[in-house]
mmCIF file of C-alpha atoms in Angstrom:
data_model
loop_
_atom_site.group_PDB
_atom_site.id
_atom_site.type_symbol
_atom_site.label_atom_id
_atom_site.label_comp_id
_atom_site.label_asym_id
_atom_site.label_seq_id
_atom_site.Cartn_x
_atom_site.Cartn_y
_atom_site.Cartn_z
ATOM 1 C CA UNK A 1 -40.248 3.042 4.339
ATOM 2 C CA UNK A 2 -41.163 3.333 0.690
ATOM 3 C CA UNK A 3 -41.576 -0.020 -1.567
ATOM 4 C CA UNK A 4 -39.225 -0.714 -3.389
ATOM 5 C CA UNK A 5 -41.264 -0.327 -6.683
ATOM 6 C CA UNK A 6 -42.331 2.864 -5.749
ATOM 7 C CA UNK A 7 -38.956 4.203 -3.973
ATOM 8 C CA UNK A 8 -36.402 6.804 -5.440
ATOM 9 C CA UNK A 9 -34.273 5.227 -8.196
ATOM 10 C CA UNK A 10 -30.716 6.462 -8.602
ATOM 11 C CA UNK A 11 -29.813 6.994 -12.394
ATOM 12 C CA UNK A 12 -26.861 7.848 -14.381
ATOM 13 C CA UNK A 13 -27.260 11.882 -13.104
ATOM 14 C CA UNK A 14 -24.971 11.250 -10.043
ATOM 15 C CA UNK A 15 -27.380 12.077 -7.650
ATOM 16 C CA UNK A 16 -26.816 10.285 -4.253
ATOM 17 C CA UNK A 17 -29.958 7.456 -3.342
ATOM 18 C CA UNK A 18 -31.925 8.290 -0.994
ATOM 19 C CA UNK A 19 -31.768 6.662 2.806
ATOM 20 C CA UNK A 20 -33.341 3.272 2.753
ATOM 21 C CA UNK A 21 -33.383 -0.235 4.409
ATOM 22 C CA UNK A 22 -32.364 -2.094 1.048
ATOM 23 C CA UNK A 23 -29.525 -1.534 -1.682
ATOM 24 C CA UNK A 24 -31.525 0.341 -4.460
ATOM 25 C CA UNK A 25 -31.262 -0.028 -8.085
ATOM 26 C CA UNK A 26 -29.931 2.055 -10.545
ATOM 27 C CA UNK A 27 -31.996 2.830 -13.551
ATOM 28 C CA UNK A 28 -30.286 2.913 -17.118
ATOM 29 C CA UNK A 29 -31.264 5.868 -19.827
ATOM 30 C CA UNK A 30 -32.554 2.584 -21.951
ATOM 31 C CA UNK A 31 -35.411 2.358 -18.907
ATOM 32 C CA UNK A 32 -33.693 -0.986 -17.391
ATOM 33 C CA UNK A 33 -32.490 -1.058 -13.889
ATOM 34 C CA UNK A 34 -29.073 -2.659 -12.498
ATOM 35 C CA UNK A 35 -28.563 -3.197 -8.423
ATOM 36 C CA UNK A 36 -26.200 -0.721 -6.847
ATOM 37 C CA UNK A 37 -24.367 -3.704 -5.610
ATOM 38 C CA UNK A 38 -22.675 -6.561 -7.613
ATOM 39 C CA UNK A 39 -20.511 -9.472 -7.064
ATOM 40 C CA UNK A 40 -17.688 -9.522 -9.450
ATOM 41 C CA UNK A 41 -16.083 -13.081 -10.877
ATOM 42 C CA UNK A 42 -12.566 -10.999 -11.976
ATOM 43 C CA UNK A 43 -8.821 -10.244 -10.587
ATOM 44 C CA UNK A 44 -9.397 -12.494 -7.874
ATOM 45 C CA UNK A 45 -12.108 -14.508 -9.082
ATOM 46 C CA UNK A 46 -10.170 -15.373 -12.684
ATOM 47 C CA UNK A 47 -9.538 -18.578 -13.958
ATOM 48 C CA UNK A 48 -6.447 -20.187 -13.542
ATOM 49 C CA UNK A 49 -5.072 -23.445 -14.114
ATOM 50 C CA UNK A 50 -6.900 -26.203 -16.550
ATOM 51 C CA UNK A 51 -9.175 -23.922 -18.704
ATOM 52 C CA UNK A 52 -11.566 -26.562 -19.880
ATOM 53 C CA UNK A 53 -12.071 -28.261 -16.322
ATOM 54 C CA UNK A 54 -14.472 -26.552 -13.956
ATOM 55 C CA UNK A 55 -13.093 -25.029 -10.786
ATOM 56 C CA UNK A 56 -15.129 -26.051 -7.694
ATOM 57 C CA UNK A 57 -13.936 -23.388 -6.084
ATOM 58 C CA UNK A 58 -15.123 -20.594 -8.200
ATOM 59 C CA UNK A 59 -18.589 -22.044 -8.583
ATOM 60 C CA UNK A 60 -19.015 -22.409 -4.979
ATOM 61 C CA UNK A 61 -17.441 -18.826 -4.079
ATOM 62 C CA UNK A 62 -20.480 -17.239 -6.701
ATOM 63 C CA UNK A 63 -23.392 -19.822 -5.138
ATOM 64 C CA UNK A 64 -22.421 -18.580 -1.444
ATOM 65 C CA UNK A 65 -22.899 -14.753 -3.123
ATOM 66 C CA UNK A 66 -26.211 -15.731 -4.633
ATOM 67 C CA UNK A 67 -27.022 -17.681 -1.618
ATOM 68 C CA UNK A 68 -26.360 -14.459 0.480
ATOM 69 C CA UNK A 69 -28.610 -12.368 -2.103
ATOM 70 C CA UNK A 70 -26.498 -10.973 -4.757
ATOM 71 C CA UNK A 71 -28.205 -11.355 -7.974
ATOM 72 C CA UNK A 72 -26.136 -9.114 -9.879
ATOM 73 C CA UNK A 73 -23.223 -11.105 -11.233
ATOM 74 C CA UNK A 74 -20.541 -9.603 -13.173
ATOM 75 C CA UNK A 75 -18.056 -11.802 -15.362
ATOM 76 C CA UNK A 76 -16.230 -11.732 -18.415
ATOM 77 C CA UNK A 77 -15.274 -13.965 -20.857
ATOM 78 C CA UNK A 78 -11.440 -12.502 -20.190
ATOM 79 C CA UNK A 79 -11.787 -13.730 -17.405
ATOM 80 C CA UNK A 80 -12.134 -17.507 -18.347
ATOM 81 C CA UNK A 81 -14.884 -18.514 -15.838
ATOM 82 C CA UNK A 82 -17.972 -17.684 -17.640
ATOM 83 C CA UNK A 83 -18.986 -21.590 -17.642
ATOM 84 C CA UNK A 84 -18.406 -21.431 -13.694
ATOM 85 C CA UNK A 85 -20.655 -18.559 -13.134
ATOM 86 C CA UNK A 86 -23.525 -20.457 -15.436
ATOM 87 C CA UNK A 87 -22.540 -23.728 -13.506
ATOM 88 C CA UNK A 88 -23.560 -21.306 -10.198
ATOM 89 C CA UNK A 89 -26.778 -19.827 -11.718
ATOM 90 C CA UNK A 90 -27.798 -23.226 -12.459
ATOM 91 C CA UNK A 91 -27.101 -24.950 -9.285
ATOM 92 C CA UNK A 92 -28.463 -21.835 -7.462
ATOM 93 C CA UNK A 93 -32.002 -22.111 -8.647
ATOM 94 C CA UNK A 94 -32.289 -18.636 -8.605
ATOM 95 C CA UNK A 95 -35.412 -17.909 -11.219
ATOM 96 C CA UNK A 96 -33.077 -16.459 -13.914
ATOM 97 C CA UNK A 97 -35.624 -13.226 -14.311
ATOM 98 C CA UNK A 98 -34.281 -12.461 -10.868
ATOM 99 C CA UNK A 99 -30.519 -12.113 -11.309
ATOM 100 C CA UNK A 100 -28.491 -9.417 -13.087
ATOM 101 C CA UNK A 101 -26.082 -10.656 -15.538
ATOM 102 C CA UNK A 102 -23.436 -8.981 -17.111
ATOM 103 C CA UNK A 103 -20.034 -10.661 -19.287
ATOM 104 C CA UNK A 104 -17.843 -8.711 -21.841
ATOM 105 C CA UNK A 105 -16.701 -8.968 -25.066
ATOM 106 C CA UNK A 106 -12.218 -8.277 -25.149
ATOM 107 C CA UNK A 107 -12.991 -7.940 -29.001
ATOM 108 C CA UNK A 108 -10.480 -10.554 -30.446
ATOM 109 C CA UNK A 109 -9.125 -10.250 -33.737
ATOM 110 C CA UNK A 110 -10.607 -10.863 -36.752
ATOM 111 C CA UNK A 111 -13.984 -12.205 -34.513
ATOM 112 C CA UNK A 112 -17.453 -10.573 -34.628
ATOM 113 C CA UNK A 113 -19.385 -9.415 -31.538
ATOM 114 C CA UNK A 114 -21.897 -11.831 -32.901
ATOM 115 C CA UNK A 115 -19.044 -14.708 -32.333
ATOM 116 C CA UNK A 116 -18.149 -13.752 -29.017
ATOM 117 C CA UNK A 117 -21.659 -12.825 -27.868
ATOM 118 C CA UNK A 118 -22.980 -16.450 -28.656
ATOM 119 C CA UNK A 119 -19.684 -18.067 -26.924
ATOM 120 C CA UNK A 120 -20.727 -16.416 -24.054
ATOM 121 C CA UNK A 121 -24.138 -17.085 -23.743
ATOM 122 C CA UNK A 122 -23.621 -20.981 -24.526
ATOM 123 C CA UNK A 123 -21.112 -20.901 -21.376
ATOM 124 C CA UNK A 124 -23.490 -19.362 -19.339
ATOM 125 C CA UNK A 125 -26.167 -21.238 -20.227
ATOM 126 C CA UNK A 126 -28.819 -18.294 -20.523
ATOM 127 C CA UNK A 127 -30.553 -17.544 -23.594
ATOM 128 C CA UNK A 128 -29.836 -13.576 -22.736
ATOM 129 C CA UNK A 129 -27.762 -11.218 -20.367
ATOM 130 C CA UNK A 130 -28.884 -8.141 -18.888
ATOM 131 C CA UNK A 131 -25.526 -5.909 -19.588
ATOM 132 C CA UNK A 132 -23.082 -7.056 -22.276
ATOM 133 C CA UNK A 133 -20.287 -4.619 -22.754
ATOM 134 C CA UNK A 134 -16.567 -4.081 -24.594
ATOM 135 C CA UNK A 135 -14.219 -4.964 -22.288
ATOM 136 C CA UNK A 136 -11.496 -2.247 -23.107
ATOM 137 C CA UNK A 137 -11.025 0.464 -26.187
ATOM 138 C CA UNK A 138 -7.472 -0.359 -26.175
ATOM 139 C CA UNK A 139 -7.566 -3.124 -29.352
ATOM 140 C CA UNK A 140 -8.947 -0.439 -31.482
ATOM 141 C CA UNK A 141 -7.072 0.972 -34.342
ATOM 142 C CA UNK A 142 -8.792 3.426 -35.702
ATOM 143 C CA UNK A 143 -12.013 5.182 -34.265
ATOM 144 C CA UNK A 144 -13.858 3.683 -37.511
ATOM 145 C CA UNK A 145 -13.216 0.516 -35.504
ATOM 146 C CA UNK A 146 -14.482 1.067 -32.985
ATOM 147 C CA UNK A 147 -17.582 2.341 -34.189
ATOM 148 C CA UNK A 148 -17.871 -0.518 -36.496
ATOM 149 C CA UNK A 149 -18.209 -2.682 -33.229
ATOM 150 C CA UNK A 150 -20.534 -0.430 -31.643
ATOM 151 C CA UNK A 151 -22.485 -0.862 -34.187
ATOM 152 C CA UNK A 152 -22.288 -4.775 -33.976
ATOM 153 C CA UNK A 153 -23.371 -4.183 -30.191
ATOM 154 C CA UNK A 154 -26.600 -2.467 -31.506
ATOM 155 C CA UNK A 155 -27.574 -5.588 -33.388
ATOM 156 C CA UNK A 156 -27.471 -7.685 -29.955
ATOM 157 C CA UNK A 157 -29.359 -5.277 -27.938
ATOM 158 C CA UNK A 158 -32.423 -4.404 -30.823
ATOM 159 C CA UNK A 159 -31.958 -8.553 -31.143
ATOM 160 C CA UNK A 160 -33.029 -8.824 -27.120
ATOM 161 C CA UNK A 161 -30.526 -10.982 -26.395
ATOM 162 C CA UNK A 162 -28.346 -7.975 -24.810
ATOM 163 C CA UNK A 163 -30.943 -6.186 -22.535
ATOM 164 C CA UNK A 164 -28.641 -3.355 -22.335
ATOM 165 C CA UNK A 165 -25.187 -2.416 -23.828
ATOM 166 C CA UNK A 166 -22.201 -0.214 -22.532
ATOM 167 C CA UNK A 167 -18.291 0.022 -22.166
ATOM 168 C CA UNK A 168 -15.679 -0.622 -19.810
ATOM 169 C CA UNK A 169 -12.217 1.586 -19.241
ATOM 170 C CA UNK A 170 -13.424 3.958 -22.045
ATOM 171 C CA UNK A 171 -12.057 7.465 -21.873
ATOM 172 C CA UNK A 172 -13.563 10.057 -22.656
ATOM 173 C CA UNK A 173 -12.167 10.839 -26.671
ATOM 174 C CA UNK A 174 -13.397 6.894 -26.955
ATOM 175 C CA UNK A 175 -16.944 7.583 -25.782
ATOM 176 C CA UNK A 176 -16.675 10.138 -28.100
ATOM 177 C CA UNK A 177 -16.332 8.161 -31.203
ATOM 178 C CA UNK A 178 -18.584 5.893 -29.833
ATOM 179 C CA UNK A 179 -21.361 8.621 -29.510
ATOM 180 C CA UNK A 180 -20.772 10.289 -33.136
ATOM 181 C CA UNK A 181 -22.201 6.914 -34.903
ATOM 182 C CA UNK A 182 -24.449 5.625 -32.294
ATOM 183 C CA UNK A 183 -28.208 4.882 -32.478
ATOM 184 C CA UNK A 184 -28.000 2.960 -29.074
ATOM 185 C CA UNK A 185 -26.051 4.934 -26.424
ATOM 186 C CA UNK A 186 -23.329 3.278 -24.116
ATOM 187 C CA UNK A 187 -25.581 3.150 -21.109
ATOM 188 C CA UNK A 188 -22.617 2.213 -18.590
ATOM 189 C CA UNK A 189 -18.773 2.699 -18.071
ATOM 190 C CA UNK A 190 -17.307 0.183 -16.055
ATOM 191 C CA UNK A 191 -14.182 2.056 -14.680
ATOM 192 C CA UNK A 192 -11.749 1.316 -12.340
ATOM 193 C CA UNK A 193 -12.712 3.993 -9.497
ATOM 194 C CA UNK A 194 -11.608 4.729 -5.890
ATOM 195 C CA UNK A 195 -10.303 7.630 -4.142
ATOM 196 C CA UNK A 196 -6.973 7.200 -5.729
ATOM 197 C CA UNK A 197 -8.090 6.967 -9.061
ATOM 198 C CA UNK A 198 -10.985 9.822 -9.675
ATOM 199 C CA UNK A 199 -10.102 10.008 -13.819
ATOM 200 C CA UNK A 200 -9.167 14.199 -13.802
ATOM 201 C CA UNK A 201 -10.182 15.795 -16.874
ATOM 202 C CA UNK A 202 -13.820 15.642 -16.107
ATOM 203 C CA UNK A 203 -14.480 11.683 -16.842
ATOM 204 C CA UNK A 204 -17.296 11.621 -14.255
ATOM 205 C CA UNK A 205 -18.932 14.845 -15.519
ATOM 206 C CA UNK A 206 -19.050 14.050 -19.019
ATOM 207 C CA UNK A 207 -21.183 10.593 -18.087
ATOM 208 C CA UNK A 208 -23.421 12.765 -16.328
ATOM 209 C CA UNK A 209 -24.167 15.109 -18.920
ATOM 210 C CA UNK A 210 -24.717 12.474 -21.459
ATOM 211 C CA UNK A 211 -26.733 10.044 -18.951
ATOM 212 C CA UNK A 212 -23.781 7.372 -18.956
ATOM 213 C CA UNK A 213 -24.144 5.127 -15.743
ATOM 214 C CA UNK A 214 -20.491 4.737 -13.870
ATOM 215 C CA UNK A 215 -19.827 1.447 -12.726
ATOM 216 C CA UNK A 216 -16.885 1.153 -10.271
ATOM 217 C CA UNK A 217 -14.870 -1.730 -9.918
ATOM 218 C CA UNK A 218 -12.169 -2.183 -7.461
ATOM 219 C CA UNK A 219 -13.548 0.569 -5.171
ATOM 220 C CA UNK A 220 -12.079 -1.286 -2.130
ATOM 221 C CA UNK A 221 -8.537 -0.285 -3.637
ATOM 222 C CA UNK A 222 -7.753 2.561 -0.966
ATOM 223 C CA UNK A 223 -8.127 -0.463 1.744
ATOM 224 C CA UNK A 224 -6.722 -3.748 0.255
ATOM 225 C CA UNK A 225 -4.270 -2.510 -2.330
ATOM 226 C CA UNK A 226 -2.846 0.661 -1.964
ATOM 227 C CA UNK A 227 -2.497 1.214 1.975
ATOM 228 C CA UNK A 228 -1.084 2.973 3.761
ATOM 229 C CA UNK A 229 -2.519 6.616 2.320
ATOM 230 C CA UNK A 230 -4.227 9.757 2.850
ATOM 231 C CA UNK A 231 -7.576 8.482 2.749
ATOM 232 C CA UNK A 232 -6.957 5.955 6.016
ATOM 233 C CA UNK A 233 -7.674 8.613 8.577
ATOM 234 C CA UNK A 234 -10.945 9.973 7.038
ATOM 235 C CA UNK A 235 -12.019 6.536 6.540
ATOM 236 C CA UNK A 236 -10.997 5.467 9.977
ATOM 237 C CA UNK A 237 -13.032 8.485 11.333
ATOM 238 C CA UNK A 238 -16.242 7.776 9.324
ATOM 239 C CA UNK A 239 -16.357 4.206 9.924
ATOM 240 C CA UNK A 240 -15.863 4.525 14.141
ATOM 241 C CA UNK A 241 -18.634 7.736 13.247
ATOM 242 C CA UNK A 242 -21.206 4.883 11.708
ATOM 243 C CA UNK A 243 -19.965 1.467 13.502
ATOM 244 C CA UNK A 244 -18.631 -0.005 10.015
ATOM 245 C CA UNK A 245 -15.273 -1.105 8.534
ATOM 246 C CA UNK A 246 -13.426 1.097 6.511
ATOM 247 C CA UNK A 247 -14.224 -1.331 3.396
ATOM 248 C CA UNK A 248 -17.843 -0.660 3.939
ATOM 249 C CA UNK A 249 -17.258 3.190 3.919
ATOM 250 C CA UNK A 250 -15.340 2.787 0.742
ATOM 251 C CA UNK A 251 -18.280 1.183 -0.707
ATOM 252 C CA UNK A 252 -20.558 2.982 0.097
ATOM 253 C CA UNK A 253 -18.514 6.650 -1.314
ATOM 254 C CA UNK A 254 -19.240 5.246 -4.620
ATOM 255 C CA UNK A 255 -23.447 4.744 -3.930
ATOM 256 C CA UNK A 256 -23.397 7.884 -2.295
ATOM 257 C CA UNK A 257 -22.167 9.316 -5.625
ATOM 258 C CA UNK A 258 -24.633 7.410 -7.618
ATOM 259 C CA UNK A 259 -22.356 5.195 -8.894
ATOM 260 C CA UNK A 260 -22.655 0.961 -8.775
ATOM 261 C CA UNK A 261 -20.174 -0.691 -7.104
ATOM 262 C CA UNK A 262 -18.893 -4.110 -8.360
ATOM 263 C CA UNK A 263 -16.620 -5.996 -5.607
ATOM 264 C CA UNK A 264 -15.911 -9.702 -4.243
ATOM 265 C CA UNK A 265 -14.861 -11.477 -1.701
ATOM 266 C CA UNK A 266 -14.668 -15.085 -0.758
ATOM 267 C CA UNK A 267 -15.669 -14.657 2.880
ATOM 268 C CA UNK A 268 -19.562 -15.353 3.850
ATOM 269 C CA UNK A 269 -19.299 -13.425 6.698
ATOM 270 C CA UNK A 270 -18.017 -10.118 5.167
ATOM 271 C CA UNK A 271 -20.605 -10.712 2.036
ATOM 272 C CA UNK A 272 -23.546 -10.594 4.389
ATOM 273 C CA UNK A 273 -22.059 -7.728 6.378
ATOM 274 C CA UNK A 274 -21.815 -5.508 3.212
ATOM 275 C CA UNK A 275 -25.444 -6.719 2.549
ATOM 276 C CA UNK A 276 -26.781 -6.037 5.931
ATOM 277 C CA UNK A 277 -24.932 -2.741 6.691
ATOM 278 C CA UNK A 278 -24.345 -0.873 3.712
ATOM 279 C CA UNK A 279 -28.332 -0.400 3.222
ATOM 280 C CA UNK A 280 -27.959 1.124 7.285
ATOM 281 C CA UNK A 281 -25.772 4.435 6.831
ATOM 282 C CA UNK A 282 -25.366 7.354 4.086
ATOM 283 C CA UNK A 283 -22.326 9.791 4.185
ATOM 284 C CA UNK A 284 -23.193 13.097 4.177
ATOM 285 C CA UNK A 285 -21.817 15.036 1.016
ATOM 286 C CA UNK A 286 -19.467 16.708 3.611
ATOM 287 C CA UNK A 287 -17.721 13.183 4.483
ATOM 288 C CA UNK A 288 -18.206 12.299 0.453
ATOM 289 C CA UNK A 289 -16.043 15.412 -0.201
ATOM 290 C CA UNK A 290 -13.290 14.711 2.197
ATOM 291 C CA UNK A 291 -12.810 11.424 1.331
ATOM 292 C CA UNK A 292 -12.280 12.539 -2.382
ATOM 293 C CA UNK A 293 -10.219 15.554 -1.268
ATOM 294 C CA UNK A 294 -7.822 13.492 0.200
ATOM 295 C CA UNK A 295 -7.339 10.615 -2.640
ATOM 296 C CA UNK A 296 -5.703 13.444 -4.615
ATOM 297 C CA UNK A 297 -3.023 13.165 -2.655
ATOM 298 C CA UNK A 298 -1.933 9.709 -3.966
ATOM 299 C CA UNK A 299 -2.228 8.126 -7.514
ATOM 300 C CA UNK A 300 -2.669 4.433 -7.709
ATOM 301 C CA UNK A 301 -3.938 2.595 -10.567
ATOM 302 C CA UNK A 302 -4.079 -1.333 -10.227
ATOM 303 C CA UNK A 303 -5.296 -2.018 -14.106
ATOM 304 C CA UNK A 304 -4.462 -1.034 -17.424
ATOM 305 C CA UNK A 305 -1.026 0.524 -16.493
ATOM 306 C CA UNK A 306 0.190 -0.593 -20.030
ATOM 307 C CA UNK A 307 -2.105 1.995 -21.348
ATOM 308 C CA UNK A 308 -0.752 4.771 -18.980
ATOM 309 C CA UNK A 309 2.076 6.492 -18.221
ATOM 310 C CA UNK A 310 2.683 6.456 -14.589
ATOM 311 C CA UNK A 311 1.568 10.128 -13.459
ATOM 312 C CA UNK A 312 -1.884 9.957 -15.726
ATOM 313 C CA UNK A 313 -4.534 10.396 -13.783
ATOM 314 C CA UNK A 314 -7.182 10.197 -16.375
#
């Protein structure tokens, strides 16, 4: 096998990476890198309860994740947890040049990025992260707005405290505005994204074509949401085909499209098994097709559905 230095990178073009006996990295149009794979501390993983008292159980649930060699660690300050995920990083001893760390901004009112941004780092505990993006366009009034923030975004990443900077549930008439005034491209959308929610309209091909990174979250969605469906059969099939679970084969539809996939669970066992087998099998773009030609034959959405009328597949 190739090192991993040396090795194909994935990048925000969709193309599939290559076979390999590790998770690759995907590398940003700003030059940085993010791992293909990353644990993520929301839904499931929110705060609930006392805010201002740490829950155990949270920091524990992200230690066993960074114990079992996932450095990329995606949070929020929605959320509510951020100060559990820093307890984690701390207790982990994990060099902090190692992990990948990534909050967002829900852009309250009447509060700067600059406010929010410096909340967030004091509850992590980290003088910088390596993503830091908007949570949602959805606050915005105006697209003057929402420019106006971008531009407050800029100021963090040319500060260095904000390695890199992108969005999260953006359309595309959002990343739009967002790309008339920039100086700094968005170099991520972190979208909801599974076979029952591919964003028609030509969300994915727009990214591509201006070198935006999709993140997925909730790719398991198909499995442990929205089942039974259309996609259970061809999953079935391709995980008996490769000796996986169907989870694994949903996660790895999104790598094989070049796209990170940002997940949790709670269970050791299943963590390492997504770690040890994922980096073991590749769809073909055969299998990667029928999976994604049979989503269209259910919507589901599971976030956001304020936003969206219920037949918008967008």
């Amino acid at each position: 096998m190739n090192s991993e230095t040396s090795a194909f990178k994935a990048d925000a073009s969709g193309t599939a990476p290559k076979q390999s006996d590790y998770l690759p990295n995907l590398k940003f149009s700003d030059g940085n890198e993010i791992p293909m794979l990353g644990y993520g501390l929301g839904t499931a993983m929110s705060k609930r309860g006392n805010k201002d008292a740490l829950d155990e159980k949270i920091i524990n649930d992200t230690l066993t994740a960074i114990k079992n060699g996932y450095y990329h660690l995606d949070g929020a300050e929605s959320y509510g947890n951020e100060a559990e995920l820093g307890a984690a990083i701390s207790r982990s001893g994990i060099d902090r040049s190692k992990l990948f760390i990534t909050t967002k901004t829900s852009c309250r009112p009447g509060e700067t990025i600059e406010t929010a941004f410096s909340r967030s780092l004091s509850k992590l505990g980290v003088d910088y992260v390596d993503l830091y993006l908007i949570h949602s366009p959805f606050w915005a009034s105006s697209p003057a707005e929402l420019q106006q923030k971008w531009a407050e975004m800029e100021a963090l990443k040319e500060s260095g405290r904000a390695r890199s900077i992108g969005v999260s549930n953006f359309l595309r008439e959002h990343l739009e505005t967002v790309l008339q005034t920039a100086r700094h491209p968005p170099v991520v959308n972190q979208i909801e994204y599974h076979p029952y929610l591919q964003h028609a309209g030509g969300l994915l091909d727009f990214h591509r074509e201006r070198g935006i990174a999709v993140e997925a979250y909730s790719p398991l969605t198909a499995v442990t949401k929205a089942a039974p469906g259309p996609v259970d059969a061809v999953y079935e099939r391709v995980a008996k085909k490769y000796g996986v679970t169907p989870g694994e084969v949903a996660l790895r539809w999104c790598l094989d499209q070049g796209i990170v996939a940002v997940t949790t669970s709670s269970n050791e066992q299943r963590l390492q098994e997504w770690r040890q087998r994922l980096p073991l099998f590749k769809l073909t773009p055969k299998e990667v097709g029928e999976i994604a030609e049979a989503g269209l034959g259910k919507h589901f959405r599971g976030f956001w559905n304020n936003q969206f009328k219920e037949d918008d597949r967008r």
